[in-house]
Short mmCIF file of C-alpha atoms in Angstrom, two decimals:
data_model
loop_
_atom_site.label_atom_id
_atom_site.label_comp_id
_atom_site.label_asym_id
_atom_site.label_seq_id
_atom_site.Cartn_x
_atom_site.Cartn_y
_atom_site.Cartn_z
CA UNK A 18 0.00 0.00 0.00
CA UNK A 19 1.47 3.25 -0.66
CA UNK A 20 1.08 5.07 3.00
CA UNK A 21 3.31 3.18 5.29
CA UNK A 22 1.12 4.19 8.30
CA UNK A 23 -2.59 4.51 8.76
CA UNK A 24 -1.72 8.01 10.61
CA UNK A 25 -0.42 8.91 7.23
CA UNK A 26 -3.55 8.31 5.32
CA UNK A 27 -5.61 9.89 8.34
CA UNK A 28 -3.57 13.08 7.56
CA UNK A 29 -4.14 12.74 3.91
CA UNK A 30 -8.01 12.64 4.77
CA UNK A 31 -8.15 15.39 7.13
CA UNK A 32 -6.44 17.67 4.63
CA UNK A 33 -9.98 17.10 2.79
CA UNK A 34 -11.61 18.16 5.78
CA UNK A 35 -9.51 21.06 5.66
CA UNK A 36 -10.07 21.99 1.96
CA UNK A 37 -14.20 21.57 2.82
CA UNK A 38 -13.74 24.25 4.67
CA UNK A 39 -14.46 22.25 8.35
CA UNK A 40 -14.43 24.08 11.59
CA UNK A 41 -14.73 20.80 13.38
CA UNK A 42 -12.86 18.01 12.52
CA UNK A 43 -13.17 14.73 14.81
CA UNK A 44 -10.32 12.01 14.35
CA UNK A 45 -11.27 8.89 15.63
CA UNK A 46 -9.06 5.31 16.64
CA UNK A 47 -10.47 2.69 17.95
CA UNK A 48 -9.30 -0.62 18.65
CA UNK A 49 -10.99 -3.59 19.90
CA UNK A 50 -8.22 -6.43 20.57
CA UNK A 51 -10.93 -8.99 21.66
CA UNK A 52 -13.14 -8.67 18.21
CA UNK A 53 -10.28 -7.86 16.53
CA UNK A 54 -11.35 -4.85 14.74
CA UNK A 55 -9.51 -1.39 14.38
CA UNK A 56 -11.57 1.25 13.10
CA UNK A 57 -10.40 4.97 12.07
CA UNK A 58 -12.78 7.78 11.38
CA UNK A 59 -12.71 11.28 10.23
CA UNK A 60 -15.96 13.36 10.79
CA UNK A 61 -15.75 16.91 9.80
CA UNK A 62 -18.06 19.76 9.54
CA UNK A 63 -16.87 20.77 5.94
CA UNK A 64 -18.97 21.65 3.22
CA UNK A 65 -19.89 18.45 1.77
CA UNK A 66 -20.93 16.86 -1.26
CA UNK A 67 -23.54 15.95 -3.30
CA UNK A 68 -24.77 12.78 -4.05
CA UNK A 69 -23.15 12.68 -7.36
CA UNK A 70 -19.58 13.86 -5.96
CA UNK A 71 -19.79 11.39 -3.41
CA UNK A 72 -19.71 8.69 -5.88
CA UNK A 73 -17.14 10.31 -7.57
CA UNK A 74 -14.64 10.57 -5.27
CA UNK A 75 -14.12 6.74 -4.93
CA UNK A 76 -12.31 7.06 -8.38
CA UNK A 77 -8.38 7.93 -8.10
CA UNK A 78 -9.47 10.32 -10.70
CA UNK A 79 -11.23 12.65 -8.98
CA UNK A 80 -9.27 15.49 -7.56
CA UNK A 81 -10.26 19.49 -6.28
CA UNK A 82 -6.88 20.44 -7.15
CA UNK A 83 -5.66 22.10 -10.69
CA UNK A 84 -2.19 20.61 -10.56
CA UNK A 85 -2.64 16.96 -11.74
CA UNK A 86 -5.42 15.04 -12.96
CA UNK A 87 -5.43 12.21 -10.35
CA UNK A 88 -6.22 12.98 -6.45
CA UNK A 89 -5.79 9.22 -5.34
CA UNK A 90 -5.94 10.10 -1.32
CA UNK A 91 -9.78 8.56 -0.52
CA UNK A 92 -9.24 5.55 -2.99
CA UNK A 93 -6.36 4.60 -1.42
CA UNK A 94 -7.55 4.22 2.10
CA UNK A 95 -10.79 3.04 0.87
CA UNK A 96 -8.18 -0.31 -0.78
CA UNK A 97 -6.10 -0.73 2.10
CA UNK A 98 -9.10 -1.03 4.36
CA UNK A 99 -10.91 -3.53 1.91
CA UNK A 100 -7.55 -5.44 1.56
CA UNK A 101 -7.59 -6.17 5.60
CA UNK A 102 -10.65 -7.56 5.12
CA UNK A 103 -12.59 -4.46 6.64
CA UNK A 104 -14.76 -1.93 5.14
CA UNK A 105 -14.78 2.13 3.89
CA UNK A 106 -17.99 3.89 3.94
CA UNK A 107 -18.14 7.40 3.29
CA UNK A 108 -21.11 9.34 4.35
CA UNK A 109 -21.49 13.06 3.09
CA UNK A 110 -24.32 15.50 3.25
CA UNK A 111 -24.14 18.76 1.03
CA UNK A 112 -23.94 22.20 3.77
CA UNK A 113 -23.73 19.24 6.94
CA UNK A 114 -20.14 17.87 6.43
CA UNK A 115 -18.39 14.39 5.75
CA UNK A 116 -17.66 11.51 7.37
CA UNK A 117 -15.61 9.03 6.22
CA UNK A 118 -15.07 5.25 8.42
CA UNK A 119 -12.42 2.51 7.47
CA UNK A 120 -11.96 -0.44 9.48
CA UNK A 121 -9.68 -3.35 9.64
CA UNK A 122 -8.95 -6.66 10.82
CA UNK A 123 -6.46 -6.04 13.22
CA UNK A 124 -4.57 -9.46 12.53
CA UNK A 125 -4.26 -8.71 9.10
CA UNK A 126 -0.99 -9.70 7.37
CA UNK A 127 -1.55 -6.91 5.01
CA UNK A 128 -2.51 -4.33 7.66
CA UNK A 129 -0.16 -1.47 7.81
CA UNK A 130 0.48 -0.36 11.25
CA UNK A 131 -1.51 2.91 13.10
CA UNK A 132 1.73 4.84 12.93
CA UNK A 133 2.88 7.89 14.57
CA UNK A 134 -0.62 9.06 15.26
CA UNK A 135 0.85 12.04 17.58
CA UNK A 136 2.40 13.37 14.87
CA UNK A 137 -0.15 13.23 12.52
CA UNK A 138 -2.55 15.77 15.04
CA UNK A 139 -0.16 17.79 16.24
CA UNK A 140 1.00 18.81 12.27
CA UNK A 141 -2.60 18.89 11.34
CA UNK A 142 -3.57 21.39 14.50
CA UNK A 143 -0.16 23.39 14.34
CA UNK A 144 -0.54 24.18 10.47
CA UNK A 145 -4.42 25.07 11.14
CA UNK A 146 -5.66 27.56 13.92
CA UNK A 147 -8.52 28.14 12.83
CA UNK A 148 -9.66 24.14 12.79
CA UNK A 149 -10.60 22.94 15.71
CA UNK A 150 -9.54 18.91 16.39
CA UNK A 151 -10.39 16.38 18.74
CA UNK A 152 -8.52 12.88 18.63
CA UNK A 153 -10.58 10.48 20.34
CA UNK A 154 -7.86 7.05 20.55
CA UNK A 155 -8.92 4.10 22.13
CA UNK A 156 -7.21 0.48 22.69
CA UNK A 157 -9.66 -1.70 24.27
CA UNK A 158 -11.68 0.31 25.97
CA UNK A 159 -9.29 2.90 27.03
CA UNK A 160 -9.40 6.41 25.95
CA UNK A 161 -6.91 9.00 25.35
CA UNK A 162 -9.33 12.42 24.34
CA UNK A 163 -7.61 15.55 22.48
CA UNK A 164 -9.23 18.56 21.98
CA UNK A 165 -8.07 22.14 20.88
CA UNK A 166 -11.04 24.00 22.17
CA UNK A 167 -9.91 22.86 25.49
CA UNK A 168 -6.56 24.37 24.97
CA UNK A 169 -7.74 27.49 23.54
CA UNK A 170 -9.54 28.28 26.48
CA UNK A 171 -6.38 27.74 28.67
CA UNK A 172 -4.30 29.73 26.48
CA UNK A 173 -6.95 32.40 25.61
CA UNK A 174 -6.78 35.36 23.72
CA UNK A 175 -3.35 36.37 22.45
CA UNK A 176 -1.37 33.02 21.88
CA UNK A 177 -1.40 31.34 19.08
CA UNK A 178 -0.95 27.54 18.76
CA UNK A 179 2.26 28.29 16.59
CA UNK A 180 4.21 29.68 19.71
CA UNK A 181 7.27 27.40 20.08
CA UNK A 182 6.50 26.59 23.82
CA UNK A 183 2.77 25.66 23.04
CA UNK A 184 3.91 23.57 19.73
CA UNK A 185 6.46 21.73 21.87
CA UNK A 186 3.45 20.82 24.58
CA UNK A 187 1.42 19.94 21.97
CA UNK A 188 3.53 17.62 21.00
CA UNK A 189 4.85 15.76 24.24
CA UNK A 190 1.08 15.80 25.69
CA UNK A 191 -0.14 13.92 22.13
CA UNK A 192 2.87 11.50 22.81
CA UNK A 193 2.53 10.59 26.14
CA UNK A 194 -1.45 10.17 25.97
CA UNK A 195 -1.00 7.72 23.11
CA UNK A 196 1.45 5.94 24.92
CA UNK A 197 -0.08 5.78 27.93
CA UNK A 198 -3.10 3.92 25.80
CA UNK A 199 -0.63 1.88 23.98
CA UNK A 200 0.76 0.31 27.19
CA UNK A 201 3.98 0.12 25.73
CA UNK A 202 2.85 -2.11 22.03
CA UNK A 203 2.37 -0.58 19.27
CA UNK A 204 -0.78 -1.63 17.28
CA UNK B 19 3.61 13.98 32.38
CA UNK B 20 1.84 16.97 30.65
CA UNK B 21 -0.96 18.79 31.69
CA UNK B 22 -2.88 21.67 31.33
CA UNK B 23 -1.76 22.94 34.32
CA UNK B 24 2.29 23.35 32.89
CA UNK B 25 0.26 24.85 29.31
CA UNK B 26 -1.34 28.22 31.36
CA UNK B 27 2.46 28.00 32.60
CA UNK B 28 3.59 28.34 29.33
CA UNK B 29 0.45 30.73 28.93
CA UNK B 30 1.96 33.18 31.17
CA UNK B 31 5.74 33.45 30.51
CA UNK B 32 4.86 33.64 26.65
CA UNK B 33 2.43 36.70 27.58
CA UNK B 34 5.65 38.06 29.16
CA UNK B 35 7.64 37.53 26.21
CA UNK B 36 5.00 38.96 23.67
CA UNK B 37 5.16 42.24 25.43
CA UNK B 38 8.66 42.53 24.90
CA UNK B 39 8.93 41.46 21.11
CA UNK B 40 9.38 44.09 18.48
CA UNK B 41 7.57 43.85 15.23
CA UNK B 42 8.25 40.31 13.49
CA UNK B 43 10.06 39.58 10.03
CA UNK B 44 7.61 36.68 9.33
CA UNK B 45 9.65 34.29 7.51
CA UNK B 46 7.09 31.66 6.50
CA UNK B 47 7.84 27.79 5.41
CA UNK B 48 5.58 26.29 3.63
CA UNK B 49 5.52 22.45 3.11
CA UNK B 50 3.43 20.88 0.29
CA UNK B 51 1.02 18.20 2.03
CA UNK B 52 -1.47 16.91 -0.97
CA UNK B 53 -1.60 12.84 -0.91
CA UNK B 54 1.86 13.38 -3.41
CA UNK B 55 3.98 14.93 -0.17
CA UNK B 56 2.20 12.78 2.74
CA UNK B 57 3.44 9.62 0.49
CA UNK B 58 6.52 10.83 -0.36
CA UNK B 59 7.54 11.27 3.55
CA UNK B 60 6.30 15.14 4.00
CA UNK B 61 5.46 14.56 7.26
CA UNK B 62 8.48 13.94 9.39
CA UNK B 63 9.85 17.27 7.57
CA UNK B 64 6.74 19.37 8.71
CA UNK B 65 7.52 17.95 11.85
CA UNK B 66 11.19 18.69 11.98
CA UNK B 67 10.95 21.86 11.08
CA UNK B 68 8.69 22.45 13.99
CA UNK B 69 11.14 21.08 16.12
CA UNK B 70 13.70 23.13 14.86
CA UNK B 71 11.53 26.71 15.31
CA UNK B 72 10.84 25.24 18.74
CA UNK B 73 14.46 24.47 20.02
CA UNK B 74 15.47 27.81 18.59
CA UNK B 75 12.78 29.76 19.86
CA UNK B 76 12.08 31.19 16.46
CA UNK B 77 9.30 33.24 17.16
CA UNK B 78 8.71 35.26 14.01
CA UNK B 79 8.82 31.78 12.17
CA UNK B 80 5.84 30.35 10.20
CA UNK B 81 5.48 27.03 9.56
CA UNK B 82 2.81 25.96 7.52
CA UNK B 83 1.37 23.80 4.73
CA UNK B 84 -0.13 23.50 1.52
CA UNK B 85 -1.65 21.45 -0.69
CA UNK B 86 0.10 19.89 -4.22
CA UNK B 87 2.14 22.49 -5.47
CA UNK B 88 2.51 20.72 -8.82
CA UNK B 89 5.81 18.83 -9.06
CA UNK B 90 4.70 15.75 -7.37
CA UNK B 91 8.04 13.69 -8.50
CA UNK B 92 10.08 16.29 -6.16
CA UNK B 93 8.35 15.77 -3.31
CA UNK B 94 8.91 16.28 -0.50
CA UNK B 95 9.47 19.96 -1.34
CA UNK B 96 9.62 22.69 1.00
CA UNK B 97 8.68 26.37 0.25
CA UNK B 98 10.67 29.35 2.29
CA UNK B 99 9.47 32.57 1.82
CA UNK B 100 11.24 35.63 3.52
CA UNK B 101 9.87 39.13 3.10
CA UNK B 102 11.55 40.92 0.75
CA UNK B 103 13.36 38.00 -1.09
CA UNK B 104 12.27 35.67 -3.79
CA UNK B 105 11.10 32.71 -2.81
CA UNK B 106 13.11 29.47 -2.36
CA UNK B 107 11.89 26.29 -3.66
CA UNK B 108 13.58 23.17 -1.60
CA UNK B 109 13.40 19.54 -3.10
CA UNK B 110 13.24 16.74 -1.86
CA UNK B 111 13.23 17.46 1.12
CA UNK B 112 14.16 14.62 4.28
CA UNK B 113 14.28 15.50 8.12
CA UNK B 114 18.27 15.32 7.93
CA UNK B 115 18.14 17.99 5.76
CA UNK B 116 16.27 20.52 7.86
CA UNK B 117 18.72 21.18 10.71
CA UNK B 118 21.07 23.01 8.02
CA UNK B 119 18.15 25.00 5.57
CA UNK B 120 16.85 26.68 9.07
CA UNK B 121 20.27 27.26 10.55
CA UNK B 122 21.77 28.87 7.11
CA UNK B 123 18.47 29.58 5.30
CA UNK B 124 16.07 30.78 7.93
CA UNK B 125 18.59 32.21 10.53
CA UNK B 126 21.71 33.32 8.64
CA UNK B 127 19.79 34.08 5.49
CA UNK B 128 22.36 32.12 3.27
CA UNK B 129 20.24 29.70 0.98
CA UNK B 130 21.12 26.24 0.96
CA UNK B 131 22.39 26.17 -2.88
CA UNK B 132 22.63 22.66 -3.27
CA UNK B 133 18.81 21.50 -1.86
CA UNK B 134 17.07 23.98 -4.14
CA UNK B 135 15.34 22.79 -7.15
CA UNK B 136 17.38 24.75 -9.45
CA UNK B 137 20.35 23.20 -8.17
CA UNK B 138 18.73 19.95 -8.62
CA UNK B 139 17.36 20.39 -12.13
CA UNK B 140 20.53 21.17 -13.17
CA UNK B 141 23.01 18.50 -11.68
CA UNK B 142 21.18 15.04 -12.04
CA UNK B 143 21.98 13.24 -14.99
#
């Protein structure tokens, strides 16, 4: 598969989110070790698509952008889910946002590992103030809950995200959250 | 461990610090982040650049994305703009290469010659 890490694709898809213009973007990983199921979702607030988009956006040639013809991002995750024997389903309402579920079979050969999930938020929230995120990662029942509206209203008016200090505890809080979940293995 | 306790910490000495900083240059970095740069390893750069503004304390720094800026083989590539100058295009861009564009680039103001697309258009066979 061509993104190494599943963090990488839910970067690629949030960058969609992004480009719909969301406000709210909702990243969520859950793993259930005991049905052996993994299951990443991105929910935004964006503006949408029709019914007629929605369908095309499954094909690797349907892109937004003006710089190639191909836009490959959603197809991709929609294979590598399918591959693991798990499924995609996008859900999309024009003016209401986008939602877009993939799931695997955790004991997939084939499955590429979650990845470095921490950096995949803290990029997406550094490099967009005016999104708000919340990472919602859960291993068996345990949940690790991220969410910049909570740190806006620590920081309040007058720092941005982008100061060096905040970006650095951005950072180390996403780490050892995750970690803490992970209990030491990586899924 | 973190908590948001040590962030209105940070809260407070940085509202010190604002107070005292004079108008910023606003040297912005720009990293392309389409599906083309996220494959190509775009990520970890992004990420080490932050790291690299952070350690330094580069306050008047930008770093930001954007989407596919059109040269998808080149990826990763890395945009630096600094007010007054022409922009710098660097390509292929990996974390090991950061370190050096922000400390001669971004700090010193000396381009990295031999990371910048030109330089690579011209010398591979």
């Amino acid at each position: 598969m061509i993104m190494p890490e599943l963090a990488m694709h839910v970067l690629d898809i949030a960058q969609n989110s992004i480009s719909a213009g969301a406000k709210h973007v909702k990243i969520v990983i859950d793993a259930d070790r005991t049905r052996n199921i993994l299951t990443i979702a991105v929910v935004d607030d964006g503006c949408g698509m029709d019914d007629e988009m929605e369908k095309r956006v499954l094909s690797p040639f349907t892109t937004s952008r003006t710089t190639r013809k191909v836009g490959l991002g959603i197809p991709f995750f929609k294979l590598g889910a399918e591959c693991c024997d798990g499924n995609f389903e996008l859900k999309s309402e024009k003016g209401i946002g986008t939602s877009i579920t993939a799931t695997y079979s955790i004991s997939h050969i084939d499955r590429p590992p979650i990845g470095d999930i921490a950096e995949t938020i803290a990029m997406l929230v550094i490099c967009n103030e005016k999104t708000d995120f919340v990472l919602s990662y859960t291993i068996d029942g345990k949940t690790f809950i991220f969410d910049t509206e909570q740190i806006k209203i620590v920081l309040g008016d007058g720092i941005p995200l982008t100061d060096p200090d905040v970006m650095g505890w951005i950072r180390d809080y996403l780490c050892q959250g995750i970690e803490e979940i992970n209990g030491g293995i990586d899924l | 461990m973190k908590s948001l306790q040590e962030l209105e910490a940070i809260r407070k000495r940085t509202l010190e610090k604002i107070n005292l900083r004079k108008e910023h240059n606003g040297t912005r970095i720009v990293v392309g982040m389409a599906t083309c740069g996220i494959a190509a390893g775009a990520r970890p750069v992004l990420s080490a650049f932050v790291d690299e503004v952070t350690k330094r304390s580069l306050s008047d720094v930008v770093v930001a994305q954007t989407g596919c800026i059109g040269i998808c083989r080149l990826e990763p590539i890395v945009e630096v703009y600094k007010p007054d100058q022409e922009k710098v295009t660097y390509v292929k861009v990996s974390p090991d290469m950061v370190a050096r564009i922000v400390a001669e680039h971004i700090v010193n103001g000396k381009v990295v010659d031999e990371y910048t697309i030109g330089y690579y258009e011209t010398h591979q066979n």
